[in-house]
């Protein structure tokens, strides 16, 4: 699987985890130069508190377009150290 934004591959892995239709990429699959920490968080009743990254490619920013659960609840332990995408990030096989 590949995650692409603004014409750039920002993550790629053959070992994603699919939950609720979203591919969660392992941290090791991220091209980290495109990711900046965000202060934004949100809460999921069964996964825990999500933290976000802003993606920056060629000077363009996509705020809070990637999320992860640094300390997921037990039901979602399998996505610890994984990142998912939205806000126009294309995930393709």
mmCIF file of C-alpha atoms in Angstrom:
data_model
loop_
_atom_site.group_PDB
_atom_site.id
_atom_site.type_symbol
_atom_site.label_atom_id
_atom_site.label_comp_id
_atom_site.label_asym_id
_atom_site.label_seq_id
_atom_site.Cartn_x
_atom_site.Cartn_y
_atom_site.Cartn_z
ATOM 1 C CA UNK A 1 0.000 0.000 0.000
ATOM 2 C CA UNK A 2 1.074 3.566 -0.680
ATOM 3 C CA UNK A 3 -0.124 6.826 0.833
ATOM 4 C CA UNK A 4 0.205 9.724 -1.606
ATOM 5 C CA UNK A 5 -0.382 13.431 -1.143
ATOM 6 C CA UNK A 6 0.453 16.323 -3.459
ATOM 7 C CA UNK A 7 2.011 13.865 -5.921
ATOM 8 C CA UNK A 8 4.465 12.462 -3.365
ATOM 9 C CA UNK A 9 4.568 9.012 -1.758
ATOM 10 C CA UNK A 10 4.563 9.771 1.975
ATOM 11 C CA UNK A 11 4.268 6.187 3.268
ATOM 12 C CA UNK A 12 4.465 2.693 1.804
ATOM 13 C CA UNK A 13 4.102 -0.763 3.297
ATOM 14 C CA UNK A 14 2.893 -4.255 2.496
ATOM 15 C CA UNK A 15 1.822 -4.695 6.133
ATOM 16 C CA UNK A 16 -0.986 -2.251 6.862
ATOM 17 C CA UNK A 17 -3.784 -2.949 9.326
ATOM 18 C CA UNK A 18 -7.294 -2.128 8.147
ATOM 19 C CA UNK A 19 -9.748 -0.795 10.732
ATOM 20 C CA UNK A 20 -13.034 0.887 9.845
ATOM 21 C CA UNK A 21 -11.912 1.139 6.220
ATOM 22 C CA UNK A 22 -8.653 2.939 7.050
ATOM 23 C CA UNK A 23 -5.204 1.523 6.364
ATOM 24 C CA UNK A 24 -2.898 1.984 9.342
ATOM 25 C CA UNK A 25 0.731 2.071 8.208
ATOM 26 C CA UNK A 26 3.540 1.072 10.588
ATOM 27 C CA UNK A 27 5.703 3.996 11.727
ATOM 28 C CA UNK A 28 8.636 2.451 9.860
ATOM 29 C CA UNK A 29 6.709 2.934 6.572
ATOM 30 C CA UNK A 30 6.520 6.726 6.916
ATOM 31 C CA UNK A 31 8.765 9.025 4.915
ATOM 32 C CA UNK A 32 9.280 11.109 8.034
ATOM 33 C CA UNK A 33 10.575 14.228 6.274
ATOM 34 C CA UNK A 34 6.956 14.966 5.262
ATOM 35 C CA UNK A 35 5.448 14.749 8.788
ATOM 36 C CA UNK A 36 5.253 17.516 11.390
ATOM 37 C CA UNK A 37 3.704 17.007 14.840
ATOM 38 C CA UNK A 38 0.392 18.737 15.476
ATOM 39 C CA UNK A 39 -1.144 19.822 18.761
ATOM 40 C CA UNK A 40 -4.552 18.505 17.651
ATOM 41 C CA UNK A 41 -6.104 15.480 19.381
ATOM 42 C CA UNK A 42 -9.452 13.710 19.264
ATOM 43 C CA UNK A 43 -11.066 10.911 21.214
ATOM 44 C CA UNK A 44 -12.402 7.563 20.015
ATOM 45 C CA UNK A 45 -14.545 5.632 22.467
ATOM 46 C CA UNK A 46 -12.838 2.310 21.719
ATOM 47 C CA UNK A 47 -9.368 3.265 20.401
ATOM 48 C CA UNK A 48 -8.397 6.091 22.762
ATOM 49 C CA UNK A 49 -6.910 9.524 22.133
ATOM 50 C CA UNK A 50 -5.716 10.172 18.597
ATOM 51 C CA UNK A 51 -2.800 12.487 17.933
ATOM 52 C CA UNK A 52 -2.152 14.071 14.548
ATOM 53 C CA UNK A 53 0.533 15.029 12.060
ATOM 54 C CA UNK A 54 0.466 17.814 9.509
ATOM 55 C CA UNK A 55 1.836 16.651 6.174
ATOM 56 C CA UNK A 56 4.070 19.037 4.222
ATOM 57 C CA UNK A 57 5.100 18.385 0.625
ATOM 58 C CA UNK A 58 6.813 20.994 -1.558
ATOM 59 C CA UNK A 59 5.735 23.861 0.681
ATOM 60 C CA UNK A 60 2.064 22.826 0.852
ATOM 61 C CA UNK A 61 0.603 21.764 4.188
ATOM 62 C CA UNK A 62 -2.265 19.382 4.885
ATOM 63 C CA UNK A 63 -3.088 20.075 8.525
ATOM 64 C CA UNK A 64 -3.943 17.102 10.756
ATOM 65 C CA UNK A 65 -4.107 14.759 7.751
ATOM 66 C CA UNK A 66 -2.534 11.796 9.551
ATOM 67 C CA UNK A 67 -3.467 10.353 12.914
ATOM 68 C CA UNK A 68 -2.137 7.772 15.341
ATOM 69 C CA UNK A 69 -2.810 6.394 18.801
ATOM 70 C CA UNK A 70 0.344 6.507 20.949
ATOM 71 C CA UNK A 71 -1.439 4.763 23.833
ATOM 72 C CA UNK A 72 -4.461 2.953 22.381
ATOM 73 C CA UNK A 73 -6.984 1.186 24.530
ATOM 74 C CA UNK A 74 -6.570 -2.574 24.836
ATOM 75 C CA UNK A 75 -9.126 -3.241 22.069
ATOM 76 C CA UNK A 76 -6.921 -1.340 19.602
ATOM 77 C CA UNK A 77 -3.452 -2.378 20.758
ATOM 78 C CA UNK A 78 -2.664 -3.722 17.293
ATOM 79 C CA UNK A 79 -2.535 -0.175 15.845
ATOM 80 C CA UNK A 80 0.008 1.158 18.325
ATOM 81 C CA UNK A 81 2.925 2.605 16.336
ATOM 82 C CA UNK A 82 0.742 2.885 13.204
ATOM 83 C CA UNK A 83 -0.547 5.916 11.276
ATOM 84 C CA UNK A 84 -3.699 6.391 9.166
ATOM 85 C CA UNK A 85 -4.650 9.135 6.701
ATOM 86 C CA UNK A 86 -7.538 11.286 5.488
ATOM 87 C CA UNK A 87 -8.103 14.822 4.127
ATOM 88 C CA UNK A 88 -7.200 14.043 0.542
ATOM 89 C CA UNK A 89 -4.361 11.599 1.156
ATOM 90 C CA UNK A 90 -4.815 8.834 -1.396
ATOM 91 C CA UNK A 91 -4.156 5.269 -0.235
ATOM 92 C CA UNK A 92 -3.649 2.855 -3.122
ATOM 93 C CA UNK A 93 -2.459 -0.689 -3.661
#
